[in-house]
Short mmCIF file of C-alpha atoms (C1' of nucleotides) in Angstrom, two decimals:
data_model
loop_
_atom_site.label_atom_id
_atom_site.label_comp_id
_atom_site.label_asym_id
_atom_site.label_seq_id
_atom_site.Cartn_x
_atom_site.Cartn_y
_atom_site.Cartn_z
CA MET A 1 0.16 -0.16 -0.09
CA ALA A 2 2.17 2.54 -1.38
CA ARG A 3 1.73 6.55 0.79
CA ALA A 4 -0.09 9.12 -1.02
CA GLY A 5 2.42 11.99 0.06
CA LEU A 6 0.06 13.47 1.54
CA THR A 7 1.35 17.27 3.28
CA ALA A 8 -0.80 19.74 4.86
CA ASP A 9 0.08 22.10 2.30
CA ARG A 10 -0.71 19.77 -0.45
CA VAL A 11 -4.05 19.17 0.97
CA THR A 12 -4.70 22.76 1.49
CA LEU A 13 -3.96 23.44 -2.19
CA THR A 14 -5.92 20.46 -3.15
CA GLY A 15 -8.58 22.05 -1.26
CA ALA A 16 -7.84 25.51 -3.31
CA GLU A 17 -7.85 24.37 -6.33
CA LEU A 18 -11.49 22.64 -5.50
CA ALA A 19 -12.55 26.20 -4.48
CA ASP A 20 -11.59 27.94 -7.69
CA GLU A 21 -13.46 25.12 -9.66
CA VAL A 22 -16.82 24.26 -8.04
CA GLY A 23 -16.80 27.05 -5.06
CA LEU A 24 -15.67 27.33 -1.32
CA GLU A 25 -18.89 25.79 -0.02
CA HIS A 26 -18.69 22.55 -1.93
CA VAL A 27 -15.09 22.21 -0.44
CA THR A 28 -15.48 19.00 1.67
CA MET A 29 -13.37 16.85 3.52
CA SER A 30 -14.73 13.77 1.39
CA ALA A 31 -14.31 15.89 -2.28
CA VAL A 32 -10.52 16.49 -1.17
CA ALA A 33 -10.40 12.85 -0.38
CA ARG A 34 -11.44 11.96 -3.20
CA ARG A 35 -9.24 14.24 -5.48
CA LEU A 36 -5.99 13.02 -3.85
CA GLY A 37 -7.14 9.54 -4.17
CA VAL A 38 -7.27 8.89 -0.38
CA LYS A 39 -9.85 8.07 2.51
CA ASP A 40 -11.12 11.19 4.04
CA ALA A 41 -10.14 10.01 7.58
CA SER A 42 -6.27 10.25 6.20
CA LEU A 43 -6.67 14.02 6.04
CA TYR A 44 -7.27 14.56 9.87
CA ALA A 45 -3.52 13.84 9.84
CA HIS A 46 -2.54 16.80 8.42
CA VAL A 47 -5.73 18.89 9.05
CA ARG A 48 -7.46 19.14 12.47
CA SER A 49 -11.02 19.77 10.57
CA LEU A 50 -12.90 21.22 7.63
CA GLU A 51 -13.20 24.52 9.39
CA ASP A 52 -9.22 23.94 9.55
CA LEU A 53 -8.45 23.72 5.91
CA ARG A 54 -10.86 26.64 4.94
CA GLY A 55 -8.75 28.50 6.85
CA ARG A 56 -5.50 27.22 5.70
CA ILE A 57 -7.02 27.97 2.41
CA ALA A 58 -7.81 31.38 3.13
CA LEU A 59 -3.71 32.09 4.25
CA LEU A 60 -2.78 30.09 1.23
CA ALA A 61 -5.00 32.79 -0.67
CA ALA A 62 -3.65 35.95 1.79
CA ASP A 63 -0.03 34.99 0.27
CA GLU A 64 -0.47 33.92 -3.26
CA LYS A 65 -2.62 37.38 -3.51
CA THR A 66 0.08 39.43 -1.45
CA ILE A 67 2.84 38.12 -4.09
CA ARG A 68 1.04 39.29 -6.68
CA ILE A 69 0.38 42.62 -5.40
CA ALA A 70 4.13 42.95 -4.35
CA GLU A 71 5.15 41.85 -7.93
CA ALA A 72 2.65 44.69 -9.39
CA ILE A 73 3.86 47.51 -7.48
CA ALA A 74 7.48 46.72 -7.45
CA GLY A 75 9.11 50.11 -9.32
CA ARG A 76 5.88 52.04 -9.71
CA ALA A 77 4.65 54.91 -7.41
CA GLY A 78 1.54 57.27 -7.46
CA LYS A 79 -1.04 56.53 -9.48
CA ASP A 80 1.09 54.12 -11.79
CA ALA A 81 1.53 51.90 -8.33
CA LEU A 82 -2.07 52.49 -7.22
CA VAL A 83 -3.54 51.21 -10.55
CA ALA A 84 -1.17 47.99 -10.28
CA TYR A 85 -1.79 47.33 -7.00
CA ALA A 86 -5.92 47.07 -7.84
CA ASN A 87 -5.72 45.06 -10.94
CA ALA A 88 -3.45 42.95 -9.34
CA TRP A 89 -6.38 42.48 -6.39
CA ARG A 90 -9.20 42.15 -8.81
CA GLU A 91 -7.32 40.07 -11.30
CA TYR A 92 -6.29 37.29 -8.47
CA ALA A 93 -9.88 37.66 -7.39
CA ARG A 94 -10.96 36.81 -11.15
CA ASP A 95 -8.26 34.06 -11.32
CA HIS A 96 -9.40 32.50 -8.43
CA PRO A 97 -13.08 33.35 -7.07
CA GLY A 98 -13.07 30.20 -4.86
CA ARG A 99 -9.69 31.04 -2.84
CA TYR A 100 -10.87 34.71 -2.72
CA THR A 101 -13.87 34.04 -1.03
CA ALA A 102 -12.13 32.38 1.68
CA THR A 103 -10.57 35.45 2.26
CA GLN A 104 -13.20 36.74 3.59
CA ILE A 105 -14.16 34.61 6.17
CA PRO A 106 -13.13 35.40 9.57
CA ILE A 107 -10.22 33.50 10.33
CA ARG A 108 -10.70 31.01 13.18
CA ILE A 109 -7.81 28.78 13.74
CA ASP A 110 -4.75 27.63 14.97
CA PRO A 111 -3.50 31.27 16.34
CA GLU A 112 0.24 29.82 16.18
CA LEU A 113 -0.36 29.36 12.07
CA VAL A 114 -1.77 32.63 11.83
CA ALA A 115 0.95 34.39 12.97
CA ARG A 116 3.69 32.19 10.78
CA ALA A 117 1.31 33.74 8.06
CA THR A 118 2.71 36.75 6.63
CA GLY A 119 -0.14 37.19 3.79
CA PRO A 120 -2.60 39.31 5.89
CA ARG A 121 -0.12 41.60 7.37
CA ARG A 122 2.04 42.02 4.47
CA ALA A 123 -1.01 42.90 2.31
CA VAL A 124 -1.89 45.83 4.60
CA GLU A 125 1.80 47.19 4.55
CA LEU A 126 1.81 46.73 0.93
CA THR A 127 -1.23 49.08 0.63
CA TYR A 128 0.57 51.61 2.73
CA SER A 129 3.77 51.06 0.84
CA MET A 130 1.20 51.71 -2.37
CA LEU A 131 0.18 55.55 -0.71
CA ARG A 132 3.89 56.28 -0.38
CA ALA A 133 4.03 58.75 -2.80
CA TYR A 134 0.98 60.69 -1.82
CA ALA A 135 2.78 61.76 1.37
CA LEU A 136 -0.08 61.61 3.94
CA ASP A 137 0.25 61.65 7.78
CA GLU A 138 -1.36 59.59 10.50
CA PRO A 139 -3.98 58.86 10.84
CA ASP A 140 -5.15 60.51 7.43
CA LEU A 141 -2.85 57.33 6.51
CA THR A 142 -4.55 54.69 8.07
CA ASP A 143 -8.07 56.10 6.91
CA ALA A 144 -7.19 56.23 3.24
CA VAL A 145 -5.64 52.61 3.69
CA ARG A 146 -8.84 51.58 4.65
CA LEU A 147 -11.04 53.44 2.35
CA MET A 148 -8.43 52.17 -0.67
CA ARG A 149 -8.65 48.24 0.83
CA SER A 150 -12.40 48.74 1.17
CA THR A 151 -13.27 50.03 -2.16
CA PHE A 152 -11.03 46.95 -3.88
CA HIS A 153 -12.98 44.68 -2.24
CA GLY A 154 -16.04 45.54 -2.49
CA PHE A 155 -16.05 46.32 -6.09
CA THR A 156 -14.59 42.57 -6.55
CA SER A 157 -16.56 41.34 -4.30
CA LEU A 158 -19.72 43.05 -5.67
CA GLU A 159 -18.80 42.20 -9.66
CA ALA A 160 -18.20 38.86 -8.96
CA ALA A 161 -21.47 38.31 -7.30
CA GLY A 162 -23.08 39.67 -10.24
CA GLY A 163 -24.08 42.97 -8.95
CA PHE A 164 -22.69 44.83 -12.17
CA ALA A 165 -24.88 43.00 -14.71
CA HIS A 166 -25.93 46.60 -16.23
CA SER A 167 -25.51 47.61 -19.54
CA ARG A 168 -22.37 49.58 -18.39
CA PRO A 169 -19.18 47.10 -18.69
CA ALA A 170 -18.18 46.72 -15.27
CA GLU A 171 -14.64 47.43 -16.76
CA ASP A 172 -15.35 51.16 -17.38
CA SER A 173 -16.54 51.81 -14.12
CA TRP A 174 -13.31 50.27 -12.39
CA VAL A 175 -10.97 52.32 -14.28
CA ARG A 176 -13.26 55.36 -13.81
CA CYS A 177 -13.01 54.49 -10.11
CA LEU A 178 -9.12 54.69 -10.02
CA ASP A 179 -9.44 57.73 -11.35
CA ALA A 180 -11.39 59.19 -9.05
CA LEU A 181 -9.33 57.27 -6.19
CA HIS A 182 -6.56 58.89 -7.20
CA THR A 183 -7.90 62.24 -7.40
CA LEU A 184 -9.20 61.92 -4.28
CA LEU A 185 -5.52 60.76 -2.63
CA THR A 186 -3.93 64.09 -4.32
CA HIS A 187 -6.07 65.98 -2.62
CA TRP A 188 -6.20 64.30 0.95
CA PRO A 189 -7.70 65.20 3.55
CA PRO A 190 -11.27 66.09 2.10
CA SER A 191 -12.05 69.36 2.45
CA MET B 1 -51.33 16.76 16.48
CA ALA B 2 -52.18 20.66 15.95
CA ARG B 3 -50.59 22.42 12.94
CA ALA B 4 -47.57 24.38 13.61
CA GLY B 5 -48.96 27.27 10.97
CA LEU B 6 -45.84 27.08 8.71
CA THR B 7 -45.45 29.24 6.11
CA ALA B 8 -42.46 30.10 3.27
CA ASP B 9 -42.23 33.49 5.32
CA ARG B 10 -41.77 31.90 8.63
CA VAL B 11 -39.12 29.46 7.74
CA THR B 12 -37.16 32.07 6.26
CA LEU B 13 -37.69 34.37 8.95
CA THR B 14 -36.72 31.77 11.27
CA GLY B 15 -33.50 30.89 9.52
CA ALA B 16 -32.94 34.54 9.28
CA GLU B 17 -33.30 34.77 13.52
CA LEU B 18 -30.29 32.05 13.41
CA ALA B 19 -28.30 33.31 10.77
CA ASP B 20 -28.07 36.32 13.08
CA GLU B 21 -26.91 34.20 15.98
CA VAL B 22 -25.29 31.58 15.21
CA GLY B 23 -23.76 32.49 11.62
CA LEU B 24 -25.22 32.19 8.18
CA GLU B 25 -23.44 28.71 7.65
CA HIS B 26 -24.82 26.96 10.57
CA VAL B 27 -28.29 27.45 9.28
CA THR B 28 -29.20 24.00 8.94
CA MET B 29 -32.64 22.82 8.01
CA SER B 30 -32.74 20.47 10.68
CA ALA B 31 -31.49 23.54 13.11
CA VAL B 32 -34.66 25.63 11.57
CA ALA B 33 -36.87 22.90 12.13
CA ARG B 34 -35.87 22.13 15.44
CA ARG B 35 -36.63 25.77 16.08
CA LEU B 36 -39.93 25.45 14.92
CA GLY B 37 -41.01 22.36 16.78
CA VAL B 38 -40.87 20.49 13.69
CA LYS B 39 -39.42 17.13 11.86
CA ASP B 40 -36.86 18.68 8.93
CA ALA B 41 -38.51 17.06 6.40
CA SER B 42 -42.00 19.63 7.13
CA LEU B 43 -39.88 22.09 5.75
CA TYR B 44 -39.60 20.98 2.55
CA ALA B 45 -43.70 21.62 1.96
CA HIS B 46 -42.48 25.41 2.09
CA VAL B 47 -38.58 25.75 0.86
CA ARG B 48 -37.62 23.74 -2.02
CA SER B 49 -33.79 23.38 -0.50
CA LEU B 50 -30.91 24.30 1.89
CA GLU B 51 -29.82 26.74 -1.18
CA ASP B 52 -33.45 27.92 -1.21
CA LEU B 53 -33.81 28.93 1.95
CA ARG B 54 -30.55 30.97 1.81
CA GLY B 55 -31.90 32.55 -0.87
CA ARG B 56 -34.51 33.62 0.67
CA ILE B 57 -32.89 35.10 3.72
CA ALA B 58 -30.83 36.59 1.08
CA LEU B 59 -34.17 38.51 -0.58
CA LEU B 60 -35.52 39.29 3.00
CA ALA B 61 -32.21 41.01 3.82
CA ALA B 62 -32.24 43.31 1.09
CA ASP B 63 -35.69 44.11 1.54
CA GLU B 64 -35.00 45.12 4.85
CA LYS B 65 -32.05 47.12 4.39
CA THR B 66 -33.73 48.43 1.06
CA ILE B 67 -36.52 49.42 3.62
CA ARG B 68 -34.12 51.21 6.02
CA ILE B 69 -32.20 53.02 3.39
CA ALA B 70 -35.18 54.36 1.78
CA GLU B 71 -36.66 55.78 5.60
CA ALA B 72 -32.86 57.03 6.07
CA ILE B 73 -32.49 59.61 3.19
CA ALA B 74 -36.18 60.63 2.52
CA GLY B 75 -36.21 64.14 2.67
CA ARG B 76 -32.46 64.14 2.79
CA ALA B 77 -30.13 65.19 -0.20
CA GLY B 78 -26.58 66.01 -0.88
CA LYS B 79 -24.01 65.00 1.76
CA ASP B 80 -27.24 64.52 4.55
CA ALA B 81 -28.55 61.94 2.58
CA LEU B 82 -24.82 60.13 1.59
CA VAL B 83 -24.12 59.72 5.06
CA ALA B 84 -27.79 58.77 6.15
CA TYR B 85 -27.66 56.08 3.38
CA ALA B 86 -24.27 54.74 4.28
CA ASN B 87 -24.93 54.33 8.04
CA ALA B 88 -28.15 52.80 7.56
CA TRP B 89 -26.22 50.44 5.09
CA ARG B 90 -23.55 49.59 8.18
CA GLU B 91 -26.12 49.65 10.67
CA TYR B 92 -27.85 46.88 9.10
CA ALA B 93 -24.83 45.05 8.60
CA ARG B 94 -24.10 45.33 12.67
CA ASP B 95 -27.29 44.59 13.47
CA HIS B 96 -28.25 41.61 11.31
CA PRO B 97 -24.33 39.78 10.44
CA GLY B 98 -26.46 36.73 9.39
CA ARG B 99 -28.72 38.30 6.92
CA TYR B 100 -26.33 40.37 5.60
CA THR B 101 -24.05 37.71 4.74
CA ALA B 102 -26.43 36.04 2.62
CA THR B 103 -26.98 39.18 0.49
CA GLN B 104 -22.98 38.41 -0.70
CA ILE B 105 -24.08 35.21 -2.02
CA PRO B 106 -24.89 34.80 -5.74
CA ILE B 107 -28.53 33.93 -5.76
CA ARG B 108 -29.46 30.90 -7.54
CA ILE B 109 -33.22 30.06 -6.88
CA ASP B 110 -36.01 30.39 -8.66
CA PRO B 111 -36.23 32.81 -10.94
CA GLU B 112 -39.91 33.98 -10.58
CA LEU B 113 -39.11 34.52 -6.75
CA VAL B 114 -36.05 36.66 -7.67
CA ALA B 115 -38.53 38.37 -10.39
CA ARG B 116 -40.81 39.29 -7.65
CA ALA B 117 -38.79 40.55 -5.49
CA THR B 118 -38.34 44.23 -5.22
CA GLY B 119 -35.44 44.54 -2.68
CA PRO B 120 -32.52 44.16 -4.86
CA ARG B 121 -33.46 46.16 -7.93
CA ARG B 122 -34.76 49.06 -5.43
CA ALA B 123 -31.53 49.27 -3.50
CA VAL B 124 -29.63 50.22 -6.64
CA GLU B 125 -32.17 52.71 -7.60
CA LEU B 126 -32.32 54.10 -4.08
CA THR B 127 -28.47 54.73 -4.92
CA TYR B 128 -29.47 56.61 -8.02
CA SER B 129 -32.14 58.67 -6.02
CA MET B 130 -29.32 59.39 -3.50
CA LEU B 131 -26.73 61.19 -5.94
CA ARG B 132 -29.47 63.32 -7.55
CA ALA B 133 -28.30 66.54 -5.77
CA TYR B 134 -24.62 66.02 -7.20
CA ALA B 135 -26.35 66.53 -10.22
CA LEU B 136 -24.34 63.48 -12.40
CA ASP B 137 -25.01 62.34 -16.38
CA GLU B 138 -24.91 59.43 -17.45
CA PRO B 139 -22.28 57.61 -17.56
CA ASP B 140 -21.00 59.31 -14.74
CA LEU B 141 -23.79 58.70 -12.62
CA THR B 142 -23.77 54.92 -12.98
CA ASP B 143 -19.66 55.02 -12.07
CA ALA B 144 -20.62 56.62 -8.95
CA VAL B 145 -23.14 54.57 -7.97
CA ARG B 146 -20.93 51.45 -8.14
CA LEU B 147 -18.28 53.65 -6.16
CA MET B 148 -20.80 54.15 -3.38
CA ARG B 149 -22.09 50.65 -3.14
CA SER B 150 -18.31 49.39 -3.35
CA THR B 151 -17.26 51.31 -0.71
CA PHE B 152 -20.04 50.55 1.76
CA HIS B 153 -20.03 47.14 1.05
CA GLY B 154 -16.31 47.01 1.26
CA PHE B 155 -16.16 48.84 4.14
CA THR B 156 -18.96 47.16 6.20
CA SER B 157 -17.70 43.11 5.36
CA LEU B 158 -14.05 43.86 6.18
CA GLU B 159 -15.25 45.44 9.59
CA ALA B 160 -17.14 42.43 9.74
CA ALA B 161 -14.24 40.02 9.22
CA GLY B 162 -12.31 42.02 11.90
CA GLY B 163 -10.13 43.69 9.23
CA PHE B 164 -9.77 47.02 11.05
CA ALA B 165 -8.55 45.46 14.34
CA HIS B 166 -6.08 48.22 14.32
CA SER B 167 -5.55 50.81 16.93
CA ARG B 168 -7.75 53.65 15.18
CA PRO B 169 -11.06 53.17 15.71
CA ALA B 170 -13.15 51.99 12.16
CA GLU B 171 -15.49 54.80 13.41
CA ASP B 172 -13.60 57.63 12.98
CA SER B 173 -11.97 55.76 9.58
CA TRP B 174 -15.39 55.46 8.56
CA VAL B 175 -16.79 59.63 9.06
CA ARG B 176 -13.49 60.12 7.41
CA CYS B 177 -14.40 58.09 4.22
CA LEU B 178 -17.73 59.82 4.23
CA ASP B 179 -16.37 63.06 3.79
CA ALA B 180 -13.96 61.68 0.96
CA LEU B 181 -16.28 60.33 -1.02
CA HIS B 182 -18.50 63.80 -0.35
CA THR B 183 -15.60 65.45 -1.95
CA LEU B 184 -15.12 63.29 -4.69
CA LEU B 185 -18.96 63.27 -5.93
CA THR B 186 -18.73 67.20 -5.77
CA HIS B 187 -15.65 67.42 -8.20
CA TRP B 188 -17.29 64.53 -10.01
CA PRO B 189 -16.05 63.75 -12.99
CA PRO B 190 -12.26 63.32 -11.18
CA SER B 191 -9.95 65.49 -13.23
"C1'" DC C 1 18.51 -4.12 10.85
"C1'" DC C 2 15.32 -2.38 15.00
"C1'" DG C 3 12.44 0.53 16.98
"C1'" DA C 4 9.58 4.58 16.89
"C1'" DT C 5 7.27 7.60 14.19
"C1'" DT C 6 4.28 8.71 10.87
"C1'" DT C 7 0.78 7.87 6.91
"C1'" DC C 8 -2.69 5.94 5.88
"C1'" DC C 9 -6.67 2.25 6.10
"C1'" DT C 10 -11.01 0.38 8.03
"C1'" DA C 11 -14.82 0.62 10.93
"C1'" DA C 12 -17.93 3.30 13.55
"C1'" DT C 13 -21.10 7.37 15.71
"C1'" DA C 14 -23.67 11.09 14.58
"C1'" DA C 15 -25.45 14.83 11.74
"C1'" DC C 16 -27.33 16.50 7.85
"C1'" DC C 17 -30.39 16.66 3.23
"C1'" DC C 18 -33.73 15.31 1.18
"C1'" DT C 19 -37.49 11.85 -1.07
"C1'" DA C 20 -41.74 9.25 -0.75
"C1'" DG C 21 -45.81 7.77 0.94
"C1'" DA C 22 -49.23 7.59 5.35
"C1'" DC C 23 -51.79 10.68 7.62
"C1'" DT C 24 -54.82 14.32 9.76
"C1'" DA C 25 -56.45 18.92 10.30
"C1'" DT C 26 -58.69 22.63 8.33
"C1'" DA C 27 -61.90 24.98 4.78
"C1'" DG C 28 -65.26 24.87 1.70
"C1'" DC C 29 -69.22 22.50 -0.45
"C1'" DT C 30 -74.08 20.27 0.04
"C1'" DA D 1 -73.50 18.19 10.13
"C1'" DG D 2 -71.07 15.53 6.78
"C1'" DC D 3 -68.23 14.46 2.68
"C1'" DT D 4 -64.47 15.95 0.06
"C1'" DA D 5 -60.27 18.47 -1.37
"C1'" DT D 6 -56.23 20.19 -0.31
"C1'" DA D 7 -52.47 21.84 2.09
"C1'" DG D 8 -49.47 20.61 6.68
"C1'" DT D 9 -47.22 17.76 9.07
"C1'" DC D 10 -44.86 12.88 10.14
"C1'" DT D 11 -42.73 8.54 9.84
"C1'" DA D 12 -39.08 5.96 7.46
"C1'" DG D 13 -35.30 5.71 4.92
"C1'" DG D 14 -31.15 6.39 1.65
"C1'" DG D 15 -26.82 8.62 0.95
"C1'" DT D 16 -23.66 12.21 1.63
"C1'" DT D 17 -20.72 14.22 4.80
"C1'" DA D 18 -17.46 15.18 9.29
"C1'" DT D 19 -15.17 13.05 12.59
"C1'" DT D 20 -12.71 9.97 15.97
"C1'" DA D 21 -10.62 5.37 17.61
"C1'" DG D 22 -7.25 2.10 16.79
"C1'" DG D 23 -5.13 -1.04 13.62
"C1'" DA D 24 -1.21 -2.04 9.76
"C1'" DA D 25 2.02 -0.82 7.00
"C1'" DA D 26 5.84 2.20 5.17
"C1'" DT D 27 9.04 5.28 6.08
"C1'" DC D 28 13.12 6.89 8.84
"C1'" DG D 29 16.92 7.88 12.92
"C1'" DG D 30 19.86 5.04 14.71
#
DNA sequence: CCGATTTCCTAATAACCCTAGACTATAGCT
DNA sequence: AGCTATAGTCTAGGGTTATTAGGAAATCGG
């Protein structure tokens, strides 16, 4: 009986792939086990529970998204950086809808694992870096960071849920929203 | 054996209450049936499936949220309306976290039921109304509507997920973001 | 090569979703 | 009041899932 060579990371990755294909809510222990050619019970040697698995998928997604954004904004500043950041965010959500929804659930897993995960923390730090050229001081900077993150998340989330099924292409609105955010940042604090 | 007096609406409402108390993902047919003092199978006379029930909760939430917003912005215009709208949105999400998350899932239920539901459609229309005083023309108006909705949804969603666990109170950033959006709208289109 | 550990399995329990078919309360009709 | 039709509820049961317990086999450190 050859071993399947499971690890926590492989289980997580399989779950993430499944999430992108069939939606996060259909990621079950059974489905992941089936795809890995293994019995359900075997997964519990690597993952504590289904909720734990979902949390790990969320952390994986946060890491991947952070890396993409970091690459996108490297060597850019100002509006250039803003647009690159936002597009990287949106494209990650498009490319990996299941993983992206995983990032929306409150993480309720092993705190030690969360502490070791650099993704979420670095993601916020990157947002601060991206705004550097706008030269904001605290607490304005934090407010601006939160506005950016809220808008990016809200837009991609509503778009994914089919909220923009109107006539006007979502793409056009997206470009316009980025223009607006740039204008806002250059005139911060709002008068 | 007295009848329990079930209806689709009563089942939906019970599910919604449960969602707010224990989270939407823990709303099960069994749990709803238990709360109603009824067997699981009895629910299927009123609701097609669990997914159908979730969809109905989403529609209920959309209706309720729309009503709250409509009351909030009645008789207001300009920034006054903007702030009232946004606060009503955020407070609904705070008061009914389970129902609010239900509104985020793509609705995949009986199209006839969706067509009869006025909530989601009216919600978008209300956003247009709220922006009336800013006197925008299409397609700028649609872009602005989408930006508003994205930001409101994104902020409340991130806040609910614990994304603003920083030092600065989320409330302060919220107020500042609304200032920013108002400034943006008065200078639209962004230069 | 041996003992310890890890990996994976079988087996079992409990919860859950959902269907089919039987039964019963209620409303309308005569 | 009785009869009938409808609709509301239940019992029974099949299938899936999450999770635990304990056993066997592959792997690894010495």
